[in-house]
PDB file of C-alpha atoms in Angstrom:
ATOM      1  CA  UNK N   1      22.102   7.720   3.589  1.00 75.00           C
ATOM      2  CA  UNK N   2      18.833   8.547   2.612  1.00 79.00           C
ATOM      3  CA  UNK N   3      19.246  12.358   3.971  1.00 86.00           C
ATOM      4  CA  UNK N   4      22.489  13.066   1.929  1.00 89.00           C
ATOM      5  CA  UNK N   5      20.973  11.461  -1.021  1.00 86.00           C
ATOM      6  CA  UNK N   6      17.781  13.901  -0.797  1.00 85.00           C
ATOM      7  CA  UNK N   7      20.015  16.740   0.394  1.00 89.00           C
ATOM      8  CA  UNK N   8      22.377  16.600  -2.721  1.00 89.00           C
ATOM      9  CA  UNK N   9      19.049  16.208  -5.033  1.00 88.00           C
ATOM     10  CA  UNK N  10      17.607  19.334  -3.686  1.00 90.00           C
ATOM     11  CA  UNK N  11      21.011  21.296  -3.670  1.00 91.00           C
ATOM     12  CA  UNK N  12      21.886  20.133  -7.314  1.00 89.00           C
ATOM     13  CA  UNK N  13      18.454  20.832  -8.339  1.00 87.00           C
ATOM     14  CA  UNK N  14      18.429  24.541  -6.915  1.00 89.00           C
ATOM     15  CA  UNK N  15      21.529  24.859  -8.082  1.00 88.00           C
ATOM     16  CA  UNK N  16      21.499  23.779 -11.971  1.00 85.00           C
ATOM     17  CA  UNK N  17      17.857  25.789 -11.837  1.00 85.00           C
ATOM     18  CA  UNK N  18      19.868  29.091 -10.477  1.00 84.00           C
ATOM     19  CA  UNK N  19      22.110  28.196 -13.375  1.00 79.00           C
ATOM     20  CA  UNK N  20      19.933  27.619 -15.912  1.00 74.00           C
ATOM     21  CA  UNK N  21      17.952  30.624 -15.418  1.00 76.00           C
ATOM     22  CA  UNK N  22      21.024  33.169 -15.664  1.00 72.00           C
ATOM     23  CA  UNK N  23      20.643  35.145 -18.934  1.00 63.00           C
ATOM     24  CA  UNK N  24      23.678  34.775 -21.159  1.00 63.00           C
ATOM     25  CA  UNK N  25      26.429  37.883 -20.682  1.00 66.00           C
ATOM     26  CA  UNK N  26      26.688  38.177 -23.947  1.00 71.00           C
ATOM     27  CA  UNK N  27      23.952  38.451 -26.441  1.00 72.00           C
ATOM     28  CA  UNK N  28      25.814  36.626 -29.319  1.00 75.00           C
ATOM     29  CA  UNK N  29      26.133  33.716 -27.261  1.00 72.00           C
ATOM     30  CA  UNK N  30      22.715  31.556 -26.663  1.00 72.00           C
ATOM     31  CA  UNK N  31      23.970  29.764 -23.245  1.00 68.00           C
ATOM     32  CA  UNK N  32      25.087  31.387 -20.103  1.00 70.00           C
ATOM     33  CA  UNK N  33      28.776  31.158 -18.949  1.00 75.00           C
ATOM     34  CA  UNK N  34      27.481  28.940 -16.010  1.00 78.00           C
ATOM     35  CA  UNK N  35      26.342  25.801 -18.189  1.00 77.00           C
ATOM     36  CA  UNK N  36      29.761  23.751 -16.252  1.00 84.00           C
ATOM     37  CA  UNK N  37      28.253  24.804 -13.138  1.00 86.00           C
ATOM     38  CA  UNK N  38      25.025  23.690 -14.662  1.00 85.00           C
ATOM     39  CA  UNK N  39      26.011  20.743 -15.830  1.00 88.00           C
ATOM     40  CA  UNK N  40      28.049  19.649 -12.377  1.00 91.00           C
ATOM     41  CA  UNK N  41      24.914  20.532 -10.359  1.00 90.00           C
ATOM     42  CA  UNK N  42      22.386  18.063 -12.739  1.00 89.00           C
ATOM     43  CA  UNK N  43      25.016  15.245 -12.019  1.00 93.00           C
ATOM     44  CA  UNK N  44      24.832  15.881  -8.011  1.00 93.00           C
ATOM     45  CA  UNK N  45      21.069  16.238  -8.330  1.00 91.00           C
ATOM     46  CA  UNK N  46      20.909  12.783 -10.292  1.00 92.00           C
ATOM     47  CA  UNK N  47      23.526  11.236  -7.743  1.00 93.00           C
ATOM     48  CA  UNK N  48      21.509  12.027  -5.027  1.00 91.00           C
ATOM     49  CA  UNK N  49      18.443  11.383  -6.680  1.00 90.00           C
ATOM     50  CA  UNK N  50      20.084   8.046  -6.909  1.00 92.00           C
ATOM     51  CA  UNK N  51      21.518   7.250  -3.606  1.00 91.00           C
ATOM     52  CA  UNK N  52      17.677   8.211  -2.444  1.00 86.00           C
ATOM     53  CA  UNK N  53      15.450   6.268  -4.388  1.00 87.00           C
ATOM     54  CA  UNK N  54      18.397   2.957  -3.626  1.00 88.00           C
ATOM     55  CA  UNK N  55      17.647   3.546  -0.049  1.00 87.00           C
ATOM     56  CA  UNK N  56      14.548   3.705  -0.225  1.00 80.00           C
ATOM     57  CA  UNK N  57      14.243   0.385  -2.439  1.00 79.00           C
ATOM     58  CA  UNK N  58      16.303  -1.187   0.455  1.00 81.00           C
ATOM     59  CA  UNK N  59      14.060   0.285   3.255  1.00 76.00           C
ATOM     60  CA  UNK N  60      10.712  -1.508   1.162  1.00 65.00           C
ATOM     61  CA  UNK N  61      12.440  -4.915   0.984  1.00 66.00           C
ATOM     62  CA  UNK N  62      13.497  -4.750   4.557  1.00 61.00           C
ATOM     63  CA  UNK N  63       9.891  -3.844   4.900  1.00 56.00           C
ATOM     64  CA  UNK N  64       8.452  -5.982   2.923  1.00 51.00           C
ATOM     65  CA  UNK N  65      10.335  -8.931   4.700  1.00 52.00           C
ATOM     66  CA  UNK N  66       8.642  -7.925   8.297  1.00 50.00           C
ATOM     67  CA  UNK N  67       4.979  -6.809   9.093  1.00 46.00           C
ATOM     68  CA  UNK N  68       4.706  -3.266  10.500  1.00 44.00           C
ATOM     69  CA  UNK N  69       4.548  -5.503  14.139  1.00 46.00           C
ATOM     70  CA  UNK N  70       7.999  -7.033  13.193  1.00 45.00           C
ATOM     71  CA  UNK N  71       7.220 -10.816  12.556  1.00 46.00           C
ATOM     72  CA  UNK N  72       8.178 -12.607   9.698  1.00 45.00           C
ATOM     73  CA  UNK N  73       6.231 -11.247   6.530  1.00 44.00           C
ATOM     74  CA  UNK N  74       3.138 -13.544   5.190  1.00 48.00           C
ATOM     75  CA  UNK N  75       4.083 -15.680   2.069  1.00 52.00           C
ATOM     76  CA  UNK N  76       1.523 -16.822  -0.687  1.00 53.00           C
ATOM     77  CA  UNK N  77       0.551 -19.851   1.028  1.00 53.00           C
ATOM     78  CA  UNK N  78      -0.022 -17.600   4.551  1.00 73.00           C
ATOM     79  CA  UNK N  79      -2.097 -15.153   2.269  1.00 75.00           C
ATOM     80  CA  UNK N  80      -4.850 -17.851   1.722  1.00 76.00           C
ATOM     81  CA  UNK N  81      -4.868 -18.838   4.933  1.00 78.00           C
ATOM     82  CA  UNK N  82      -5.019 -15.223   6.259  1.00 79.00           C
ATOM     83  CA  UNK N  83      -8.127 -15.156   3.682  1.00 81.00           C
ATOM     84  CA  UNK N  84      -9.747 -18.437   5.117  1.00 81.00           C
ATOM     85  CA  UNK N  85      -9.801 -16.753   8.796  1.00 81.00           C
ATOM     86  CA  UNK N  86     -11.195 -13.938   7.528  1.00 81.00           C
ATOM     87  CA  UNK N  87     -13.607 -15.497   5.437  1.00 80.00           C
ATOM     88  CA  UNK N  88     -14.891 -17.789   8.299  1.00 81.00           C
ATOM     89  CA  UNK N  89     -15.128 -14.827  10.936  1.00 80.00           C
ATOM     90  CA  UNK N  90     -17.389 -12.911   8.492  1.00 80.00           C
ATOM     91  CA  UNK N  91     -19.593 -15.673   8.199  1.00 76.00           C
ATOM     92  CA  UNK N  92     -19.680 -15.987  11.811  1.00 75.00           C
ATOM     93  CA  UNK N  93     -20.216 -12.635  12.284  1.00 73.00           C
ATOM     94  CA  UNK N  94     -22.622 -11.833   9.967  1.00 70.00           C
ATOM     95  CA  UNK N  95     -24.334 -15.472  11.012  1.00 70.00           C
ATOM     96  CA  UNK N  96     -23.946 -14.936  14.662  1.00 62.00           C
ATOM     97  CA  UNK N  97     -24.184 -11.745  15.912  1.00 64.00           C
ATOM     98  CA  UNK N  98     -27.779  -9.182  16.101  1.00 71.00           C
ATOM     99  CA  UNK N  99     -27.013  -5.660  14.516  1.00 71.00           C
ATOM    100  CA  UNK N 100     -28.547  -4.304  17.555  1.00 78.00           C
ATOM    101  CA  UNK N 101     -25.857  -6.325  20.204  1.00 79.00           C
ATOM    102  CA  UNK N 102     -23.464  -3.492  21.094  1.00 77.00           C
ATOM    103  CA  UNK N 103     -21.063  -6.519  20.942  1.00 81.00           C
ATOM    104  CA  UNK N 104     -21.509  -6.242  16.893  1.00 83.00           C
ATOM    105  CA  UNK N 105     -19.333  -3.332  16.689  1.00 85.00           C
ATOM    106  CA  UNK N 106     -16.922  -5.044  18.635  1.00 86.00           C
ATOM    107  CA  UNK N 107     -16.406  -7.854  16.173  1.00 85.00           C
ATOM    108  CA  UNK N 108     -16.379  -6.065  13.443  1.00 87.00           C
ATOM    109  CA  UNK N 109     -13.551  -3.881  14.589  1.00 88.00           C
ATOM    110  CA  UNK N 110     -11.665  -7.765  15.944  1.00 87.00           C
ATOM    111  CA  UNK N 111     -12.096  -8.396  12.168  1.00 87.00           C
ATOM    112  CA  UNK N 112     -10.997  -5.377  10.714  1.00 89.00           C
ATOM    113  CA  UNK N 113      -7.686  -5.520  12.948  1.00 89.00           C
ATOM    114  CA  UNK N 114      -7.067  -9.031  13.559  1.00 86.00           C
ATOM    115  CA  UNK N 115      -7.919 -10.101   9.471  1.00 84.00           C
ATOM    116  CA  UNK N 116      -8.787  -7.371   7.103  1.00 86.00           C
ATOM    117  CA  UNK N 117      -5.360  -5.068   7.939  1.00 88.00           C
ATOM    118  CA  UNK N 118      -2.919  -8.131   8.174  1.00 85.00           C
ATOM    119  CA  UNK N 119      -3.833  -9.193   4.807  1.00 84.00           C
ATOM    120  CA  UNK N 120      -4.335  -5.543   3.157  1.00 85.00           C
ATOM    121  CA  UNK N 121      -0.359  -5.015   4.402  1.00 85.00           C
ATOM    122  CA  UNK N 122       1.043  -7.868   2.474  1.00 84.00           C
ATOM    123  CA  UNK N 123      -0.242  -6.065  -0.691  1.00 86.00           C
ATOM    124  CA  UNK N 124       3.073  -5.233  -2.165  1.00 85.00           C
ATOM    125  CA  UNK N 125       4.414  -9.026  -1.179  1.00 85.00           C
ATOM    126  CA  UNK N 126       1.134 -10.668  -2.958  1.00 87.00           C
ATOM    127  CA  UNK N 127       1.954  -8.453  -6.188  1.00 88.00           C
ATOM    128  CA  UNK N 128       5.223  -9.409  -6.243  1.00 84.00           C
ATOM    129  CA  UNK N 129       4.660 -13.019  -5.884  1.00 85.00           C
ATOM    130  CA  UNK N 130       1.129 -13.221  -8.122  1.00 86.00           C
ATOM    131  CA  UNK N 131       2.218 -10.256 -10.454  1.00 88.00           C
ATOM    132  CA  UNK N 132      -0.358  -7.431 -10.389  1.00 90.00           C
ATOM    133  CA  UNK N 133      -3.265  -8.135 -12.940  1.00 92.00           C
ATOM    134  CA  UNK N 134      -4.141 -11.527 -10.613  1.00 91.00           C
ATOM    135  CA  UNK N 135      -3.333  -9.749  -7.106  1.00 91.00           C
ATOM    136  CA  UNK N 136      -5.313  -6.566  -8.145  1.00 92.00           C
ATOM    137  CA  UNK N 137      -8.341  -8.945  -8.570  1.00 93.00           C
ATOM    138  CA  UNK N 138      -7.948 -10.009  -4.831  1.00 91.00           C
ATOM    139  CA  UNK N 139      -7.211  -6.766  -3.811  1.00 92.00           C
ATOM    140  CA  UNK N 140      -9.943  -4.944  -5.524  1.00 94.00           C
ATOM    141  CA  UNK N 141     -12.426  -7.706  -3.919  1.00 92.00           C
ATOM    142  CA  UNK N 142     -11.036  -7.595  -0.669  1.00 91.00           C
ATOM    143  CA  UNK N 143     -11.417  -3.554  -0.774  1.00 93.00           C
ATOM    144  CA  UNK N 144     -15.211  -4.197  -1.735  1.00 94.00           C
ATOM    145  CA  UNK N 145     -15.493  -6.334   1.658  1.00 90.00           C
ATOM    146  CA  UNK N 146     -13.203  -3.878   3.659  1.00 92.00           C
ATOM    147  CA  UNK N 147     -15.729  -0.947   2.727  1.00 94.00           C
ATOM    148  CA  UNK N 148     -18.891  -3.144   3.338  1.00 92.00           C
ATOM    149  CA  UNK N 149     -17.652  -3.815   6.625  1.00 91.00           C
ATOM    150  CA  UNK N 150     -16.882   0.009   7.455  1.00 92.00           C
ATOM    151  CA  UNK N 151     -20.773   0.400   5.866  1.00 94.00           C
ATOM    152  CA  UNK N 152     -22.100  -2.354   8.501  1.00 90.00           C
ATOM    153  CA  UNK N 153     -20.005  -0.834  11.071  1.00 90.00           C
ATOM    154  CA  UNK N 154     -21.541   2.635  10.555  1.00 92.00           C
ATOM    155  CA  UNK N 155     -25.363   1.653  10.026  1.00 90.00           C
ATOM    156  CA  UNK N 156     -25.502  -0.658  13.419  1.00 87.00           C
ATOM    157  CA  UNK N 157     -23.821   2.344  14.914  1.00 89.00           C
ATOM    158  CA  UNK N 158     -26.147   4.797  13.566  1.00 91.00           C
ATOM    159  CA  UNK N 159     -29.080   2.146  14.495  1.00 87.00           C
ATOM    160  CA  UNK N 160     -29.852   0.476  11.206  1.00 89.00           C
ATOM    161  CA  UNK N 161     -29.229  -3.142  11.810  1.00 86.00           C
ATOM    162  CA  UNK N 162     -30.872  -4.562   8.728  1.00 87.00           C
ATOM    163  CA  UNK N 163     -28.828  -2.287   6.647  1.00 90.00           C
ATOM    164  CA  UNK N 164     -25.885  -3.414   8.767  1.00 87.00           C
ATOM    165  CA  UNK N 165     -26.655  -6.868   8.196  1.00 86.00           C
ATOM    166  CA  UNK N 166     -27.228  -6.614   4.668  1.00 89.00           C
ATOM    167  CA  UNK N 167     -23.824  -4.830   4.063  1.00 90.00           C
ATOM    168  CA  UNK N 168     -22.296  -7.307   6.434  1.00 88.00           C
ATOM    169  CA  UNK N 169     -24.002 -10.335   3.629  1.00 87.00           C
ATOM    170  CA  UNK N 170     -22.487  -8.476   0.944  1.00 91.00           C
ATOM    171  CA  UNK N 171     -19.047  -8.396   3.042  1.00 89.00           C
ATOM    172  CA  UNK N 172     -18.979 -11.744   3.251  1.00 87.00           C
ATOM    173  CA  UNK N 173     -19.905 -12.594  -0.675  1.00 89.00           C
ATOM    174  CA  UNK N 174     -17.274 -10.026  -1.638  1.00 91.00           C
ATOM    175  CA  UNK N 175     -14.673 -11.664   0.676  1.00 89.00           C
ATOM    176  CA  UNK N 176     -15.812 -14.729  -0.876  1.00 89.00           C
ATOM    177  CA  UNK N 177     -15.074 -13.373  -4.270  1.00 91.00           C
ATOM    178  CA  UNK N 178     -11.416 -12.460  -3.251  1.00 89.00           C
ATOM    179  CA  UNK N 179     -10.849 -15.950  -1.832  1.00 88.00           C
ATOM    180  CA  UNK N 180     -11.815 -17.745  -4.962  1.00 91.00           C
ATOM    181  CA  UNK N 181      -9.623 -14.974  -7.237  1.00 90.00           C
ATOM    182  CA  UNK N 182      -6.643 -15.777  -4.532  1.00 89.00           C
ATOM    183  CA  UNK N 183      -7.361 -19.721  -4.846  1.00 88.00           C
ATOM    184  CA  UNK N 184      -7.098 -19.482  -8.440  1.00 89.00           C
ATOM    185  CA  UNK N 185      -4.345 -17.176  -8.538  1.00 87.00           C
ATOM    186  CA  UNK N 186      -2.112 -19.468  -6.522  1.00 85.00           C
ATOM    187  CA  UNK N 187      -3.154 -22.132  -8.430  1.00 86.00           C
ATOM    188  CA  UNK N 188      -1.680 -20.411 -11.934  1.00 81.00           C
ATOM    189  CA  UNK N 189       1.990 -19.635 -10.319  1.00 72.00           C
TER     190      UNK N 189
END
């Protein structure tokens, strides 16, 4: 469905543009003798234009209903608890782990997959159940964490572990941040 839909938007549009371009045959008229053609080409374009953007809708719900891995989507009340584990595993890691263990890397990357990605997918699903101004504030912290992390993950690779640890303690107070914006955003709906 979604092909023909984009297939009759591109042929209407090429077609009421071929249309619309002609020069009138005559010079006492100021529209071409193709403005039917024109006309029945812009309502093709807008039907497909149509039938594409409704499939599409339909493919984002069905999305939004499943995690890219195919299990049942995270509600609200999953969200916080998604944001409690990953909350508690940056304190562990920036509490319990040296820069300098190789095995650093490794948890951070655990935490990026395992916490930071799950949550980050369920974007659209937490703006459509907080509303965006009160998701965007969890999201916007959360980001501010998610970069941290990719900033300690880079400086203990490149062999800086107190810059890895410090942007590991500013992971963890910015993740901190997005689970008190979450707390009281769940708290207002």
């Amino acid at each position: 469905m979604r092909q023909i839909g984009l297939a009759l938007f591109v042929i209407g549009l090429l077609v009421a543009v071929m249309c619309g371009a002609k020069l009138p045959a005559d010079p006492d008229h100021a529209f071409p003798n193709t403005w039917p053609v024109f006309v029945v080409a812009w309502l093709v374009a807008v039907a497909g234009l149509v039938m594409w953007r409704r499939d599409l809708a339909e493919s984002h719900q069905h999305h939004d209903d499943t995690t890219s891995h195919g299990q049942p989507g995270v509600q609200t009340f999953d969200a916080l608890r998604l944001m409690d584990a990953m909350t508690s595993e940056i304190a562990v890691a920036s509490a319990g782990t040296d820069a300098k263990d190789p095995a650093f890397l490794d948890r951070l990357d655990r935490l990026m997959q395992e916490h930071i990605e799950p949550f980050v997918d369920q974007r659209q699903r937490l703006i459509r159940q907080l509303g965006l101004q009160k998701a965007s504030e969890v999201l916007v912290a959360v980001a501010v964490g998610e970069r941290l992390i990719n900033r300690s993950w880079s400086a203990a690779a490149d062999g800086y572990p107190d810059e890895a640890n410090a942007s590991l303690a500013e992971a963890a107070s910015a993740m901190g941040e997005a689970q008190s914006a979450l707390t009281r955003a769940m708290q207002s709906i």
